[in-house]
XYZ file of C-alpha atoms in Angstrom:
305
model
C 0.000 0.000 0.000
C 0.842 3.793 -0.030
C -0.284 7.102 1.129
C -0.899 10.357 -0.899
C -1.380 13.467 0.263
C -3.870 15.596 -1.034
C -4.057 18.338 1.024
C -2.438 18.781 5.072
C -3.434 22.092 6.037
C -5.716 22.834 8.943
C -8.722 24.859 8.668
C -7.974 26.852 5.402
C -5.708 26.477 2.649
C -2.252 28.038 2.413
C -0.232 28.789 -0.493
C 1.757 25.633 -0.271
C -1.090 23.479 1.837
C -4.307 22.336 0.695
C -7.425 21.379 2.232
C -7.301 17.901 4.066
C -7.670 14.557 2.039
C -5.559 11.693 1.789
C -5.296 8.645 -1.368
C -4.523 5.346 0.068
C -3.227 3.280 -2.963
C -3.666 -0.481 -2.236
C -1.598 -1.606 -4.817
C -2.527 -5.129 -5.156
C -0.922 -7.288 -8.019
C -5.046 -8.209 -9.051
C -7.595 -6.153 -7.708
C -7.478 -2.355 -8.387
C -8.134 -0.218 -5.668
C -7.799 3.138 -4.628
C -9.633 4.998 -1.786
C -10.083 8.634 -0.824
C -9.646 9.326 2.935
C -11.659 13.082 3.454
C -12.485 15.477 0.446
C -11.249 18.891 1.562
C -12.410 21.964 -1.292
C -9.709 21.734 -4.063
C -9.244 18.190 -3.840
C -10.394 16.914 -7.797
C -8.128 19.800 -8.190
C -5.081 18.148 -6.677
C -5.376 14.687 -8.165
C -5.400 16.418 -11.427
C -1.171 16.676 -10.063
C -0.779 12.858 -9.388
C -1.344 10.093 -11.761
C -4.625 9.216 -10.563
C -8.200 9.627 -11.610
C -11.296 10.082 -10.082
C -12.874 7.541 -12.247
C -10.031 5.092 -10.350
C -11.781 5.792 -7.003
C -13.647 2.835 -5.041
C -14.440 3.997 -1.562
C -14.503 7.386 -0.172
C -14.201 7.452 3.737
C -15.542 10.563 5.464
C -14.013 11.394 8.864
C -16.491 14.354 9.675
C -19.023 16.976 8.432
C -16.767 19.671 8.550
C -16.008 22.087 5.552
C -12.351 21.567 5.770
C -13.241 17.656 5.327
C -15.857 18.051 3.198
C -16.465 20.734 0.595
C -14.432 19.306 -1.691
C -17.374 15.990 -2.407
C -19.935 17.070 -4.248
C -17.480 19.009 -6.905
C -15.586 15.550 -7.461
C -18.594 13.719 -7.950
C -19.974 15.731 -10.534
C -16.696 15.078 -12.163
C -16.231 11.877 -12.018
C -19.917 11.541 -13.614
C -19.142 14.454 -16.418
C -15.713 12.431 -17.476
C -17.975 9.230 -17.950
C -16.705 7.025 -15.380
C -19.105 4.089 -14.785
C -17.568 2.052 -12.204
C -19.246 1.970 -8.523
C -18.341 4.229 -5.660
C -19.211 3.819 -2.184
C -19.187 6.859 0.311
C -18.798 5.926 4.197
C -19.278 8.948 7.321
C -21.090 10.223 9.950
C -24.766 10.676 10.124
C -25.919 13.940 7.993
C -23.720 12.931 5.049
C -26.514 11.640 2.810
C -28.686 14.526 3.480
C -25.263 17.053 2.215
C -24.493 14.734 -0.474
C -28.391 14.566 -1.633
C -28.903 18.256 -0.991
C -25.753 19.432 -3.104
C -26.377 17.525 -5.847
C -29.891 18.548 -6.013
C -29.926 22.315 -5.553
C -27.414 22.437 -8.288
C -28.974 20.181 -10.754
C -26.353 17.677 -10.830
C -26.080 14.279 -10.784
C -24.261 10.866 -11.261
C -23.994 8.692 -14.119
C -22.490 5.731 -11.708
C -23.680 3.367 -9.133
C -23.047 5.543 -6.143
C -23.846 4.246 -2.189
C -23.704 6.072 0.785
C -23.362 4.508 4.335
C -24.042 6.138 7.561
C -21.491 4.559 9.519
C -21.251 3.874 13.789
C -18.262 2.881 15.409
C -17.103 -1.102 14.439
C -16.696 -2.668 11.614
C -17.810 -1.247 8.345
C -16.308 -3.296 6.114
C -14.666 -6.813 4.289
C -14.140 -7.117 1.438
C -12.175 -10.764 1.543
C -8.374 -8.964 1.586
C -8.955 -6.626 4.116
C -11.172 -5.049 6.695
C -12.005 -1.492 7.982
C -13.082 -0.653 11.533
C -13.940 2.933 12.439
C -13.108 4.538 16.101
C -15.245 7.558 17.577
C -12.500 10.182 17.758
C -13.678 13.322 19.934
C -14.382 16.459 17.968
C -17.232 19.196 18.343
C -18.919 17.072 15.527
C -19.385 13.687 14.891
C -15.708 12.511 13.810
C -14.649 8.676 13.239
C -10.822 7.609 12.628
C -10.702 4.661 10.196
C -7.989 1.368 10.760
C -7.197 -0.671 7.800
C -6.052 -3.961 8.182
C -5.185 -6.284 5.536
C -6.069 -10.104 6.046
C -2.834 -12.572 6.581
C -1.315 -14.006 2.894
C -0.642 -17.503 3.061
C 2.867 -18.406 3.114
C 4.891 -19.451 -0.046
C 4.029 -22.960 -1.317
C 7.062 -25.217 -1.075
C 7.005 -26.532 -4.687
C 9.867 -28.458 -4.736
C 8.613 -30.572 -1.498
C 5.540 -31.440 -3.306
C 7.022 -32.187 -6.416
C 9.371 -34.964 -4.468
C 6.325 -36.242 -3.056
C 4.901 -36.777 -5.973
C 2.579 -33.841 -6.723
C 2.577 -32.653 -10.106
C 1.987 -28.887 -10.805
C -1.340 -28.098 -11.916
C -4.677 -27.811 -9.895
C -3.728 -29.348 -6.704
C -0.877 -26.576 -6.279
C -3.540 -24.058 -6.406
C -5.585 -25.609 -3.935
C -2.918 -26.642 -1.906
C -1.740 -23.107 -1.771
C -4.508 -22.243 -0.340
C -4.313 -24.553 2.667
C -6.912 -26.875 1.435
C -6.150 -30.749 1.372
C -6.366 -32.790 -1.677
C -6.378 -36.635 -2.762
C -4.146 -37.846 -5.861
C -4.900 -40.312 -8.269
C -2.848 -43.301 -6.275
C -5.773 -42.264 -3.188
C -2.673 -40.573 -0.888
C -4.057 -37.037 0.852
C -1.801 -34.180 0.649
C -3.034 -31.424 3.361
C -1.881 -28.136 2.116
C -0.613 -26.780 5.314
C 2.078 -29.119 5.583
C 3.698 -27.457 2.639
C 3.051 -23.632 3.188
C 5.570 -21.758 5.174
C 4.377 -18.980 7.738
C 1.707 -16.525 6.794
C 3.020 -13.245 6.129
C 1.260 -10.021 7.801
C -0.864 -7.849 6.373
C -0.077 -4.283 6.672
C -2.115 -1.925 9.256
C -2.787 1.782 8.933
C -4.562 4.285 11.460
C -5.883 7.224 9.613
C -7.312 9.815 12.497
C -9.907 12.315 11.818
C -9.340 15.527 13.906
C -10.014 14.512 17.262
C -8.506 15.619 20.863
C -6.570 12.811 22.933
C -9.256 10.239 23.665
C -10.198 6.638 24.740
C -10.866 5.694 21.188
C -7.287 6.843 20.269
C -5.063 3.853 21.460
C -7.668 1.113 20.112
C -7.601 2.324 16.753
C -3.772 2.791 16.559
C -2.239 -0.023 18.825
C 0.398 -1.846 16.596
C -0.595 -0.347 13.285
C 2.372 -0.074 10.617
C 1.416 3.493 9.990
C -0.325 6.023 12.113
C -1.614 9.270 10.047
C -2.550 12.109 13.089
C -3.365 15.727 12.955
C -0.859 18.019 14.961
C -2.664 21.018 14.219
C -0.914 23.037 16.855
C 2.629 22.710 18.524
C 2.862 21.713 22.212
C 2.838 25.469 23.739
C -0.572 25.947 22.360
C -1.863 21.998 23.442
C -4.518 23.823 25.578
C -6.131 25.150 22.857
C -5.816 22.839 20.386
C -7.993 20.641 22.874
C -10.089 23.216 23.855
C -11.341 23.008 19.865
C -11.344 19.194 19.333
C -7.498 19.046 18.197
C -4.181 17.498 19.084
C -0.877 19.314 19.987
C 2.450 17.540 18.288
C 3.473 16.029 22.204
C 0.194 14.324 22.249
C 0.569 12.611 18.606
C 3.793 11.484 19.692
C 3.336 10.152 22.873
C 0.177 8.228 21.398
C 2.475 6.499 18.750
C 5.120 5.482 21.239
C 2.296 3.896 23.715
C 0.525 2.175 20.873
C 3.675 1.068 19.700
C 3.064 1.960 16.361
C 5.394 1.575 13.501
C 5.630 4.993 11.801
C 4.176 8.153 12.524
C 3.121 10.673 9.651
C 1.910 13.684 11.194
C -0.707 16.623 8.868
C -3.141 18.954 9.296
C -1.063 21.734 10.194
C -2.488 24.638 11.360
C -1.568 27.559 8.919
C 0.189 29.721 11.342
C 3.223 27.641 10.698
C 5.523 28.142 7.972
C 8.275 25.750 6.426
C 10.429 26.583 9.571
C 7.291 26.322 11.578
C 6.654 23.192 10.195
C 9.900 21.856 10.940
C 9.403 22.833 14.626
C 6.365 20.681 14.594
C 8.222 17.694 13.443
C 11.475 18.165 15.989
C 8.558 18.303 18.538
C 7.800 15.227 17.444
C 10.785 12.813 16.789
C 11.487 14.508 20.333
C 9.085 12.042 21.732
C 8.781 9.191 19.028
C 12.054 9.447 16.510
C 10.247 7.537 13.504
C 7.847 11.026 12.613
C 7.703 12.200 9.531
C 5.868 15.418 8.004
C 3.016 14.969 5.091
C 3.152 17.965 3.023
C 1.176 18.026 -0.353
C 1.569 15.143 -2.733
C 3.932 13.370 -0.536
C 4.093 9.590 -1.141
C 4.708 7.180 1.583
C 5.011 3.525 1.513
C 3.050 1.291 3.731
């Protein structure tokens, strides 16, 4: 997988900073994929800089209701539809989003030309789709605000061919069943039990994306272990007070966060923009302060997973 960010700035754009939204690329070798993580204004606008389309988009996850989130969907829909993309898209958020969605593309006389769902979403589990699964965590924010984890399912481990072919397994059907862990019966009437022949699973990667949210129970849960952890650090640690006075995190909370949910990697956006390049920088050394393995998103940054 990889990240791509859209937009990192807090609250409004800056001349270098965008609105918030972030592409997770799943990059797997048969099933295309390629999810939008918040829809800040400006945001079709951006991927017009990367070498994805809209079209390309499967899922759309909505963290809250707010404009800096949010003003950005109904503009990308409507062109998506006007390019003549047909394939499905599924929308996921907080209560309220259907009635926005609905209400946009009505008052303006717009509308889609492609399958397009939207789910109202509670904290759990929203979704499986057989290679990995998506739980959402209530973060706390003056609106309704979810964080979303993304863990891929286990791969089974490599098939040991050469084992099989000793034993007298010829390559064909059975190796496909057999990589699969499933047991099989040859023509002489022997069973072969795929699991004897697979080495360990390998793990899927994790990711934590966070909506904006203050420190909170929901935090640690939705970030414990993950490979990646993608937080706001809208305000530096002198100003933590207010930053949770309006729903936010300071960059000493972020930190100490990913070093008690022992997460891998710590990617740290929505900068409030008071900071500058050198501000910016400040944020991070706050940061790697606490947990050394930070690193700043800035507009169309790509990060492996």
């Amino acid at each position: 997988m990889e990240l791509i960010f859209l937009g990192t700035s807090a609250g409004v754009p800056t001349r270098t900073r965008n609105m918030t939204a972030t592409l997770l690329n799943l990059q797997h070798p048969t099933q295309a994929g390629l999810w939008l993580f918040d829809c800040g204004e400006g945001t079709q606008h951006q991927m017009l800089s990367t070498a994805f389309n809209p079209g390309k988009l499967e899922r759309i996850f909505i963290s809250h209701l707010h404009g800096d989130h949010l003003f950005g969907l109904p503009g990308l829909l409507c062109s998506r539809s006007m390019s003549g993309h047909a394939h499905p898209l599924t929308i996921y958020g907080p209560r309220g989003l259907r009635e926005f969605t609905e209400t946009a593309l009505r008052l303006s006389g717009s509308w889609t030309d492609y399958p397009l769902e939207i789910i109202e979403i509670t904290a759990g589990e929203i979704l499986d789709d057989g290679l990995r699964k998506v739980t959402a965590f209530t973060l706390e924010h003056p609106l309704e605000c979810y964080g979303y984890r993304i863990e891929e399912h286990d791969k089974p481990g490599a098939l040991d061919a050469k084992a099989l072919k000793a034993a007298g397994v010829k390559p064909g059907p059975h190796f496909q069943d057999l990589k699969a862990g499933k047991s099989v019966v040859l023509e002489d009437g022997r069973q072969i039990h795929g699991a004897d022949y697979l080495a360990a699973p390998i793990a899927g990667k994790s990711v934590a994306i966070f909506g904006d949210t203050s420190p909170c129970a929901g935090a640690y849960e939705l970030a414990k272990g993950v490979d990646v952890m993608v937080h706001e650090t809208t305000l530096d640690t002198s100003m933590e007070e207010k930053a949770n006075s309006r729903g936010h995190s300071s960059t000493r909370q972020a930190a100490l966060l990913a070093k008690e949910a022992c997460v891998g990697r710590l990617i740290i956006t929505h900068v409030s923009s008071r900071y500058d390049d050198k501000g910016c920088q400040r944020l991070l050394e706050e940061c790697q302060a606490i947990f050394p393995a930070t690193e700043l998103a800035y507009d169309f940054a790509v990060f492996t997973v």
